[in-house]
Coordinates of C-alpha atoms in Angstrom, one line a residue:
M1 CA -0.1 0.1 0.1
Q2 CA 2.8 2.2 0.9
G3 CA 4.6 1.6 -2.1
S4 CA 1.5 2.2 -4.4
A5 CA 1.2 5.6 -2.6
N6 CA 4.9 6.5 -3.0
S7 CA 4.7 5.9 -6.6
A8 CA 1.5 7.8 -7.4
V9 CA 3.5 10.7 -5.7
A10 CA 6.4 10.3 -7.9
R11 CA 4.1 10.1 -10.9
S12 CA 2.5 13.4 -9.7
L13 CA 5.9 15.0 -9.4
Q14 CA 7.0 14.2 -13.1
A15 CA 6.8 16.7 -15.9
P16 CA 3.3 16.8 -17.3
D17 CA 2.8 16.8 -21.2
E18 CA 4.4 20.1 -22.1
R19 CA 4.2 21.7 -25.4
P20 CA 7.8 20.7 -26.9
G21 CA 8.1 24.4 -27.9
W22 CA 8.2 25.6 -24.4
R23 CA 10.7 23.2 -23.4
R24 CA 12.9 24.1 -26.2
S25 CA 12.6 27.7 -25.8
F26 CA 13.4 27.4 -22.1
N27 CA 16.5 25.3 -23.1
V28 CA 17.8 27.9 -25.5
V29 CA 17.2 31.0 -23.4
A30 CA 18.7 29.0 -20.5
A31 CA 21.8 28.2 -22.6
I32 CA 22.3 31.5 -23.8
Y33 CA 21.8 33.3 -20.4
L34 CA 23.9 31.2 -18.4
T35 CA 26.7 31.5 -20.9
L36 CA 26.4 35.5 -20.8
L37 CA 26.4 35.2 -17.1
I38 CA 29.7 33.4 -17.3
A39 CA 30.9 35.7 -20.1
P40 CA 33.7 34.1 -21.5
W41 CA 34.9 37.3 -23.4
R42 CA 34.5 39.5 -20.7
F43 CA 38.1 40.8 -19.5
L44 CA 39.0 43.1 -16.7
M45 CA 41.2 46.1 -16.8
P46 CA 44.0 46.8 -14.4
G47 CA 43.2 48.6 -11.4
L48 CA 44.5 49.7 -7.9
G49 CA 44.2 48.1 -4.7
H50 CA 45.6 44.9 -2.9
D51 CA 43.6 42.3 -4.9
W52 CA 44.5 44.1 -8.3
S53 CA 48.1 44.6 -7.4
A54 CA 48.2 40.7 -7.1
Y55 CA 46.3 40.0 -10.5
T56 CA 48.6 42.5 -12.3
A57 CA 51.6 40.8 -11.0
L58 CA 50.6 37.3 -11.9
A59 CA 49.7 38.2 -15.3
Y60 CA 53.1 39.9 -15.8
A61 CA 54.8 37.0 -14.2
L62 CA 53.0 34.7 -16.8
M63 CA 54.0 36.8 -19.7
S64 CA 57.5 37.1 -18.2
G65 CA 58.1 33.2 -18.2
W66 CA 58.4 33.0 -14.2
Q67 CA 58.4 29.7 -12.9
W68 CA 55.9 28.9 -10.1
G69 CA 57.6 27.0 -7.3
H70 CA 61.0 28.6 -8.3
D71 CA 60.5 32.2 -9.1
I72 CA 57.2 32.7 -7.5
I73 CA 55.1 31.4 -4.8
Y74 CA 51.6 32.3 -4.4
G75 CA 48.1 30.9 -3.7
L76 CA 47.2 31.5 -7.3
G77 CA 48.8 29.4 -10.0
P78 CA 50.3 29.9 -13.3
L79 CA 47.2 29.9 -15.0
A80 CA 45.7 32.4 -12.7
I81 CA 44.7 34.3 -15.7
L82 CA 41.7 32.1 -16.3
Y83 CA 40.6 32.9 -12.6
I84 CA 41.1 36.7 -12.7
K85 CA 40.5 37.0 -16.6
V86 CA 42.3 40.3 -16.8
F87 CA 42.7 41.6 -20.2
Q88 CA 46.3 40.4 -21.3
E89 CA 47.2 40.1 -25.0
G90 CA 48.6 36.5 -25.7
T91 CA 46.3 35.0 -23.4
L92 CA 42.9 36.1 -24.8
L93 CA 42.1 33.1 -26.9
V94 CA 43.0 30.6 -24.3
T95 CA 41.0 32.2 -21.6
A96 CA 37.8 32.9 -23.9
L97 CA 38.1 29.1 -25.2
F98 CA 38.2 28.0 -21.3
W99 CA 35.2 29.8 -20.5
I100 CA 33.1 29.0 -23.3
L101 CA 33.8 25.4 -22.7
V102 CA 33.1 25.8 -19.1
A103 CA 29.5 27.4 -20.0
V104 CA 29.0 24.4 -22.6
A105 CA 29.7 21.7 -19.8
L106 CA 27.6 23.3 -17.2
V107 CA 24.9 24.1 -19.4
S108 CA 24.6 20.9 -21.0
V109 CA 24.8 18.7 -17.9
M110 CA 22.1 21.0 -15.8
L111 CA 19.8 20.9 -19.0
E112 CA 20.0 17.3 -19.0
L113 CA 19.3 17.0 -15.2
L114 CA 16.5 19.3 -15.6
K115 CA 14.7 17.3 -18.3
P116 CA 12.3 15.3 -16.3
V117 CA 11.4 18.4 -14.0
P118 CA 8.2 20.2 -14.7
L119 CA 8.9 23.6 -16.4
P120 CA 7.8 25.6 -13.5
A121 CA 10.1 23.8 -10.9
A122 CA 12.8 23.8 -13.7
C123 CA 12.7 27.4 -13.8
V124 CA 12.9 27.8 -10.2
L125 CA 15.9 25.5 -9.9
F126 CA 17.8 26.8 -12.9
V127 CA 17.5 30.4 -11.5
C128 CA 18.9 29.4 -8.1
F129 CA 21.7 27.6 -10.3
A130 CA 22.4 30.6 -12.6
L131 CA 22.5 33.2 -9.8
A132 CA 25.7 31.5 -8.2
M133 CA 27.2 32.7 -11.5
T134 CA 26.5 36.5 -10.9
Y135 CA 29.3 37.0 -8.2
R136 CA 32.1 38.9 -9.4
R137 CA 34.4 36.0 -8.0
V138 CA 34.3 32.8 -10.0
D139 CA 35.3 30.5 -7.0
T140 CA 31.8 29.0 -7.1
I141 CA 31.8 28.0 -10.6
F142 CA 35.4 26.1 -10.1
F143 CA 34.0 24.5 -7.0
L144 CA 30.8 23.5 -8.8
T145 CA 32.7 21.8 -11.6
P146 CA 33.8 18.6 -9.9
M147 CA 30.5 18.5 -7.9
V148 CA 28.2 18.8 -11.1
A149 CA 30.3 16.0 -12.7
A150 CA 29.8 13.7 -9.6
I151 CA 25.9 14.5 -9.7
G152 CA 25.7 13.6 -13.2
A153 CA 27.8 10.7 -13.0
F154 CA 25.6 9.0 -10.1
R155 CA 22.3 9.9 -11.3
L156 CA 19.9 7.0 -11.6
P157 CA 18.7 5.3 -13.6
R158 CA 20.8 7.0 -16.4
P159 CA 23.9 8.9 -15.5
V160 CA 24.9 11.9 -17.8
Q161 CA 27.1 11.0 -20.9
T162 CA 30.7 9.9 -20.0
W163 CA 32.0 12.6 -22.6
K164 CA 30.5 15.6 -20.3
I165 CA 32.0 14.3 -17.2
V166 CA 35.3 13.9 -19.1
L167 CA 35.2 17.6 -20.2
L168 CA 34.5 18.7 -16.4
A169 CA 37.4 16.7 -15.3
L170 CA 39.6 18.4 -18.2
L171 CA 38.5 21.7 -17.2
A172 CA 38.9 20.9 -13.4
G173 CA 42.7 20.0 -14.2
F174 CA 43.3 23.4 -15.9
S175 CA 41.4 25.2 -13.0
T176 CA 44.1 23.5 -10.7
L177 CA 46.7 25.8 -12.1
A178 CA 44.5 28.8 -11.3
K179 CA 44.1 28.0 -7.5
L180 CA 45.2 24.8 -5.8
P181 CA 42.1 24.4 -3.7
F182 CA 39.9 23.9 -6.8
G183 CA 42.3 21.1 -7.7
V184 CA 42.2 19.7 -4.1
L185 CA 38.5 19.1 -4.4
S186 CA 38.6 17.8 -7.9
F187 CA 41.3 15.3 -7.3
A188 CA 39.3 13.8 -4.4
I189 CA 36.0 13.5 -6.4
F190 CA 37.5 12.1 -9.6
L191 CA 39.2 9.6 -7.6
L192 CA 36.0 8.6 -6.2
L193 CA 34.1 8.6 -9.5
D194 CA 37.0 6.6 -10.8
A195 CA 36.7 4.2 -7.8
D196 CA 33.2 3.7 -8.9
R197 CA 34.0 2.9 -12.4
A198 CA 36.4 0.3 -10.9
F199 CA 33.6 -1.2 -9.2
R200 CA 31.4 -1.4 -12.2
K201 CA 34.4 -2.9 -14.0
A202 CA 34.8 0.0 -16.4
V203 CA 38.0 1.6 -17.4
P204 CA 39.0 4.6 -15.1
L205 CA 38.7 7.8 -17.2
Y206 CA 38.2 10.9 -15.1
L207 CA 41.2 11.2 -12.9
P208 CA 43.7 10.3 -15.9
A209 CA 41.8 13.1 -17.6
F210 CA 42.3 15.6 -14.9
I211 CA 45.9 14.7 -14.1
A212 CA 46.5 14.9 -18.2
A213 CA 44.8 18.6 -18.0
F214 CA 47.0 19.5 -15.1
L215 CA 50.2 18.7 -17.0
A216 CA 49.2 20.0 -20.3
G217 CA 48.1 23.4 -18.7
N218 CA 51.7 23.3 -17.1
I219 CA 53.2 23.1 -20.6
M220 CA 51.0 25.8 -21.9
A221 CA 51.7 28.3 -19.4
G222 CA 55.7 27.5 -20.1
Q223 CA 56.2 25.9 -17.0
N224 CA 58.9 23.4 -16.2
L225 CA 57.4 20.0 -15.2
E226 CA 60.1 19.6 -12.5
Y227 CA 58.7 22.5 -10.7
A228 CA 55.1 21.2 -10.6
L229 CA 55.3 19.4 -7.6
L230 CA 57.0 22.1 -5.9
Y231 CA 54.2 24.4 -7.0
V232 CA 51.6 21.9 -5.3
S233 CA 53.5 21.4 -2.1
Q234 CA 54.4 25.0 -1.8
S235 CA 50.4 25.8 -2.3
V236 CA 49.3 23.1 0.0
S237 CA 51.6 25.0 2.7
I238 CA 49.9 28.3 2.0
V239 CA 46.6 26.6 2.2
S240 CA 47.2 24.7 5.5
E241 CA 48.6 27.7 7.2
Y242 CA 46.0 30.3 5.8
G243 CA 43.3 29.5 8.5
E244 CA 46.0 30.3 11.4
A245 CA 47.5 33.4 9.6
L246 CA 44.2 34.9 8.3
Q247 CA 41.3 33.6 10.5
L248 CA 38.5 36.2 11.0
W249 CA 35.3 35.3 13.0
G250 CA 32.1 36.3 11.8
S251 CA 28.4 35.9 13.0
Y252 CA 27.4 32.6 14.4
F253 CA 23.8 32.8 13.4
E254 CA 25.2 32.8 9.7
I255 CA 27.1 29.7 10.5
A256 CA 24.1 28.1 12.2
W257 CA 22.0 28.9 9.2
F258 CA 24.5 27.4 6.7
L259 CA 24.8 24.2 8.8
I260 CA 20.9 23.9 9.0
C261 CA 20.7 24.3 4.9
G262 CA 23.3 21.7 4.8
V263 CA 21.6 19.4 7.2
I264 CA 18.5 19.8 5.4
L265 CA 20.1 19.0 1.9
G266 CA 22.0 16.0 3.6
F267 CA 19.1 14.6 5.0
F268 CA 17.3 14.8 1.6
F269 CA 20.5 13.1 0.1
W270 CA 20.5 10.3 2.5
R271 CA 17.0 9.4 1.9
E272 CA 17.1 9.4 -1.6
E273 CA 20.5 7.4 -1.9
F274 CA 20.1 5.0 1.3
R275 CA 16.5 4.5 1.6
R276 CA 14.9 4.1 -1.8
G277 CA 14.6 0.1 -2.0
E278 CA 14.9 -1.1 -5.6
T279 CA 16.0 2.6 -7.0
A280 CA 18.7 3.2 -4.3
H281 CA 22.7 2.9 -5.1
P282 CA 24.4 -0.2 -3.9
I283 CA 26.1 0.5 -0.7
L284 CA 29.4 1.0 -2.0
R285 CA 28.2 3.4 -4.7
G286 CA 26.2 5.4 -2.4
A287 CA 29.2 5.6 -0.1
L288 CA 31.4 6.8 -2.7
F289 CA 28.6 9.5 -3.6
A290 CA 28.6 10.5 0.0
G291 CA 32.3 11.0 -0.1
C292 CA 31.9 13.3 -2.9
V293 CA 29.3 15.4 -1.2
G294 CA 31.2 15.4 2.0
C295 CA 34.4 16.6 0.4
F296 CA 32.5 19.3 -1.3
F297 CA 30.6 20.4 1.7
F298 CA 34.1 20.5 3.6
M299 CA 35.8 22.7 1.2
I300 CA 33.0 25.2 0.5
F301 CA 32.7 25.7 4.4
K302 CA 36.4 26.0 4.7
Q303 CA 36.2 28.5 1.8
G304 CA 33.7 30.9 3.3
F305 CA 34.0 30.6 7.1
V306 CA 37.7 30.1 7.9
R307 CA 37.8 34.1 6.9
H308 CA 34.5 34.8 7.8
D309 CA 33.5 38.0 5.5
L310 CA 32.3 38.3 2.2
H311 CA 34.1 34.8 1.3
T312 CA 30.9 33.4 2.5
I313 CA 29.1 34.4 -0.6
T314 CA 31.0 31.7 -2.3
S315 CA 29.8 29.4 0.2
W316 CA 26.2 30.1 0.0
D317 CA 26.0 30.0 -3.9
S318 CA 27.9 26.9 -4.1
L319 CA 25.7 25.0 -1.6
G320 CA 22.5 26.4 -3.5
A321 CA 23.7 25.9 -7.0
A322 CA 24.7 22.1 -6.2
G323 CA 21.5 21.5 -4.2
A324 CA 19.5 22.6 -7.2
A325 CA 21.5 20.2 -9.5
Y326 CA 21.0 17.4 -7.1
I327 CA 17.4 17.8 -6.7
A328 CA 16.9 17.8 -10.3
S329 CA 19.0 14.9 -10.6
V330 CA 16.7 12.9 -8.4
W331 CA 13.4 14.5 -9.6
A332 CA 12.0 11.5 -11.5
R333 CA 12.2 9.1 -8.4
I334 CA 11.1 11.6 -5.6
D335 CA 8.2 10.1 -3.5
S336 CA 7.7 13.0 -0.9
R337 CA 6.2 16.2 -1.8
K338 CA 7.0 17.8 1.6
L339 CA 10.7 16.7 1.5
V340 CA 11.4 18.0 -2.1
A341 CA 9.6 21.2 -0.6
L342 CA 11.8 21.3 2.2
A343 CA 15.1 20.9 0.0
A344 CA 14.0 23.3 -2.4
G345 CA 13.4 25.9 0.2
A346 CA 17.0 25.3 1.6
V347 CA 18.3 26.0 -1.9
V348 CA 16.3 29.1 -2.4
F349 CA 17.4 30.2 1.3
A350 CA 21.0 29.7 0.5
T351 CA 20.5 31.8 -2.9
V352 CA 18.8 34.5 -1.0
Y353 CA 21.1 34.7 1.9
S354 CA 24.1 35.2 -0.5
M355 CA 22.3 38.2 -1.9
R356 CA 22.0 39.4 1.8
V357 CA 25.7 38.8 2.4
Q358 CA 26.3 40.8 -1.1
A359 CA 24.0 43.6 -0.1
E360 CA 25.9 43.8 3.2
Y361 CA 29.2 44.3 1.5
G362 CA 27.9 46.6 -1.2
E363 CA 28.4 44.0 -3.6
L364 CA 24.6 43.4 -4.8
D365 CA 24.1 45.6 -8.1
F366 CA 20.9 43.3 -9.0
W367 CA 20.1 44.9 -12.2
N368 CA 23.6 45.2 -13.6
K369 CA 24.2 41.5 -12.9
L370 CA 21.1 39.9 -14.2
V371 CA 20.2 42.1 -17.1
G372 CA 22.9 44.7 -17.8
G373 CA 25.8 42.7 -17.3
P374 CA 24.4 39.8 -19.9
A375 CA 23.4 42.6 -22.2
Q376 CA 26.6 44.2 -22.6
Q377 CA 28.3 40.9 -23.2
L378 CA 25.7 40.4 -25.8
A379 CA 26.8 43.6 -27.4
S380 CA 30.5 42.8 -26.9
A381 CA 30.0 39.6 -28.6
A382 CA 28.3 41.0 -31.5
I383 CA 31.0 43.7 -32.0
F384 CA 33.8 40.9 -31.8
V385 CA 31.8 38.9 -34.4
T386 CA 31.2 41.6 -36.8
D387 CA 34.6 43.5 -36.4
H388 CA 37.0 41.7 -34.0
N389 CA 39.8 44.3 -35.0
A390 CA 37.4 47.2 -33.6
W391 CA 36.8 45.0 -30.6
L392 CA 40.2 44.5 -29.8
R393 CA 41.3 48.3 -30.6
H394 CA 38.6 49.2 -28.0
Q395 CA 39.8 46.8 -25.3
R396 CA 43.3 48.1 -25.9
E397 CA 42.2 51.7 -25.4
Q398 CA 40.3 50.9 -22.3
R399 CA 43.5 49.2 -20.9
E400 CA 45.9 52.1 -21.8
A401 CA 43.2 54.4 -19.9
A402 CA 43.4 52.3 -17.1
L403 CA 47.1 52.1 -16.9
A404 CA 47.2 56.0 -17.3
S405 CA 44.8 56.3 -14.4
I406 CA 47.0 54.2 -12.3
R407 CA 50.3 56.4 -13.3
H408 CA 48.3 59.6 -12.2
A409 CA 47.0 58.0 -9.2
V410 CA 50.4 56.7 -8.0
P411 CA 53.3 58.8 -9.4
L412 CA 56.6 56.9 -8.9
P413 CA 60.2 58.1 -10.0
R414 CA 62.2 56.6 -13.0
L415 CA 64.6 53.7 -11.5
D416 CA 67.4 52.4 -13.6
G417 CA 67.3 48.9 -12.2
P418 CA 65.2 45.8 -11.0
V419 CA 62.4 47.0 -8.4
D420 CA 60.5 45.3 -5.5
S421 CA 58.0 46.8 -3.1
I422 CA 56.7 45.8 0.2
P423 CA 53.2 47.6 0.1
A424 CA 50.9 46.1 -2.4
I425 CA 51.9 48.5 -5.4
Q426 CA 52.5 46.1 -8.2
S427 CA 50.1 47.5 -10.4
P428 CA 51.7 51.0 -10.3
I429 CA 55.2 49.8 -10.6
I430 CA 54.1 47.7 -13.8
A431 CA 52.1 50.5 -15.2
H432 CA 55.1 52.8 -14.9
G433 CA 57.1 50.4 -17.0
L434 CA 59.9 49.6 -14.2
D435 CA 61.6 46.4 -14.1
Y436 CA 59.7 44.4 -11.4
R437 CA 61.6 41.7 -9.9
P438 CA 59.9 40.6 -6.5
R439 CA 60.7 38.1 -3.9
P440 CA 59.1 34.7 -4.4
A441 CA 56.0 35.6 -2.0
L442 CA 55.4 38.6 -3.7
H443 CA 52.6 40.0 -1.4
E444 CA 53.6 40.4 2.2
T445 CA 50.1 39.4 3.7
A446 CA 50.6 36.2 1.8
A447 CA 54.0 35.3 3.2
F448 CA 52.6 33.8 6.6
A449 CA 54.2 30.5 6.3
G450 CA 57.8 29.9 7.5
S451 CA 58.9 28.3 4.2
L452 CA 57.6 31.6 2.4
I453 CA 59.5 33.8 4.7
A454 CA 62.5 31.5 4.3
A455 CA 62.2 31.8 0.8
N456 CA 61.9 35.6 0.7
L457 CA 64.9 35.9 2.9
E458 CA 67.1 33.9 0.8
F459 CA 66.0 35.9 -2.3
I460 CA 66.6 39.3 -0.8
R461 CA 70.4 38.2 0.3
G462 CA 71.4 36.5 -2.9
D463 CA 72.7 37.8 -6.0
H464 CA 69.6 38.3 -7.7
A465 CA 67.9 40.7 -5.4
P466 CA 66.3 43.9 -6.8
R467 CA 68.5 47.1 -6.8
Y468 CA 65.6 49.1 -5.3
L469 CA 62.9 48.5 -2.6
I470 CA 60.0 50.7 -2.6
H471 CA 58.7 50.4 1.0
N472 CA 56.1 51.9 3.1
V473 CA 53.9 50.6 6.2
G474 CA 50.2 50.4 6.1
S475 CA 47.2 48.1 6.8
I476 CA 45.0 45.9 4.4

């Protein structure tokens, strides 16, 4: 009796007979809109400030052929250009192609997951997923890449096509060279996915694809592979000591709400994966999937709540988007309206709370993010297609204007030798055309590990130390 009741509820949650035109229109609009939100051709111009000085220095390091792990030690890697999307000629094609593939991969998987979902519910889940892409920092997208792969790979009764998961693994491999925490999560998840393939007597594909992309990215960035492991070990040192050095306490209420949403979605996951009788995963597969979810939740919690400030935006966005993708993936076998409503409520709450935090820090420009930004990107794409020379000329003019503004704001003398600086003024140094030669841990605020301090001291005392050191004291 209970089984027939559950089946009746499951059937009632299925997509009704919809007009095919409505669903096709939804898919087309969703694909275009999400691509415009990710904006693969939106490049940022140089600026002032602590973060922008780091971004400018990293772009300069890449174009100068510096070796990560030897010449430079930083939390962002040799392909940080993919993360910051700064306008730097010589990297535009690679950056645009990478983000186009990210958009294609996420859109194709998400739309496939949404197929059995009725159109009104599909719109709600898609909006929650898409809003996570609107924040200016793209950490959420990188954290979602392996998690969406896991959701697609473990979907029942039919997983997402293997090639889509392989594409996500390749993109995750490149993202490791943008910022190591993305790679740590991706490595763990794709290892578990390949363990599942081995359990099903299939050839492991995802972790080899991830590692191959990581090595290929090193070569593309002009890196010597002998420094690859050194880059990883140094980045692990930075990540492991980050909490102690830069920990910042925040609202206990926000932590409590985040954990409550996590518990609700965790309970929903447990019920769908471990209490579903004939439709549940075998216990080992369920445990592997649970391992993926656990790694993801740990990483996004650490990302936002170790330094508890606007970093929590990434945590809320990641939780909401992953929750939306998971609900879509199990929609065809949900047998409880109340439970799916509770899980969807947690997803909506996470999305709204992210907006609340953005508003608190002055980051919530709702109209520009949802309408103005995508419209500008569509216009930019149209200009590029019709006259790419005019598009490139306009971008160059914007970059030169930005550099001129930096030189005007921070005047520096002409110096006839290599220069380093203690304050974060890398943008002005490079804008003035000085010979920038920094210590390996180039930002003083990032040199909090003993190994980083030792590397800086060795450099300053060595033969390659700069002739000039611009020094000032201040606070970040």
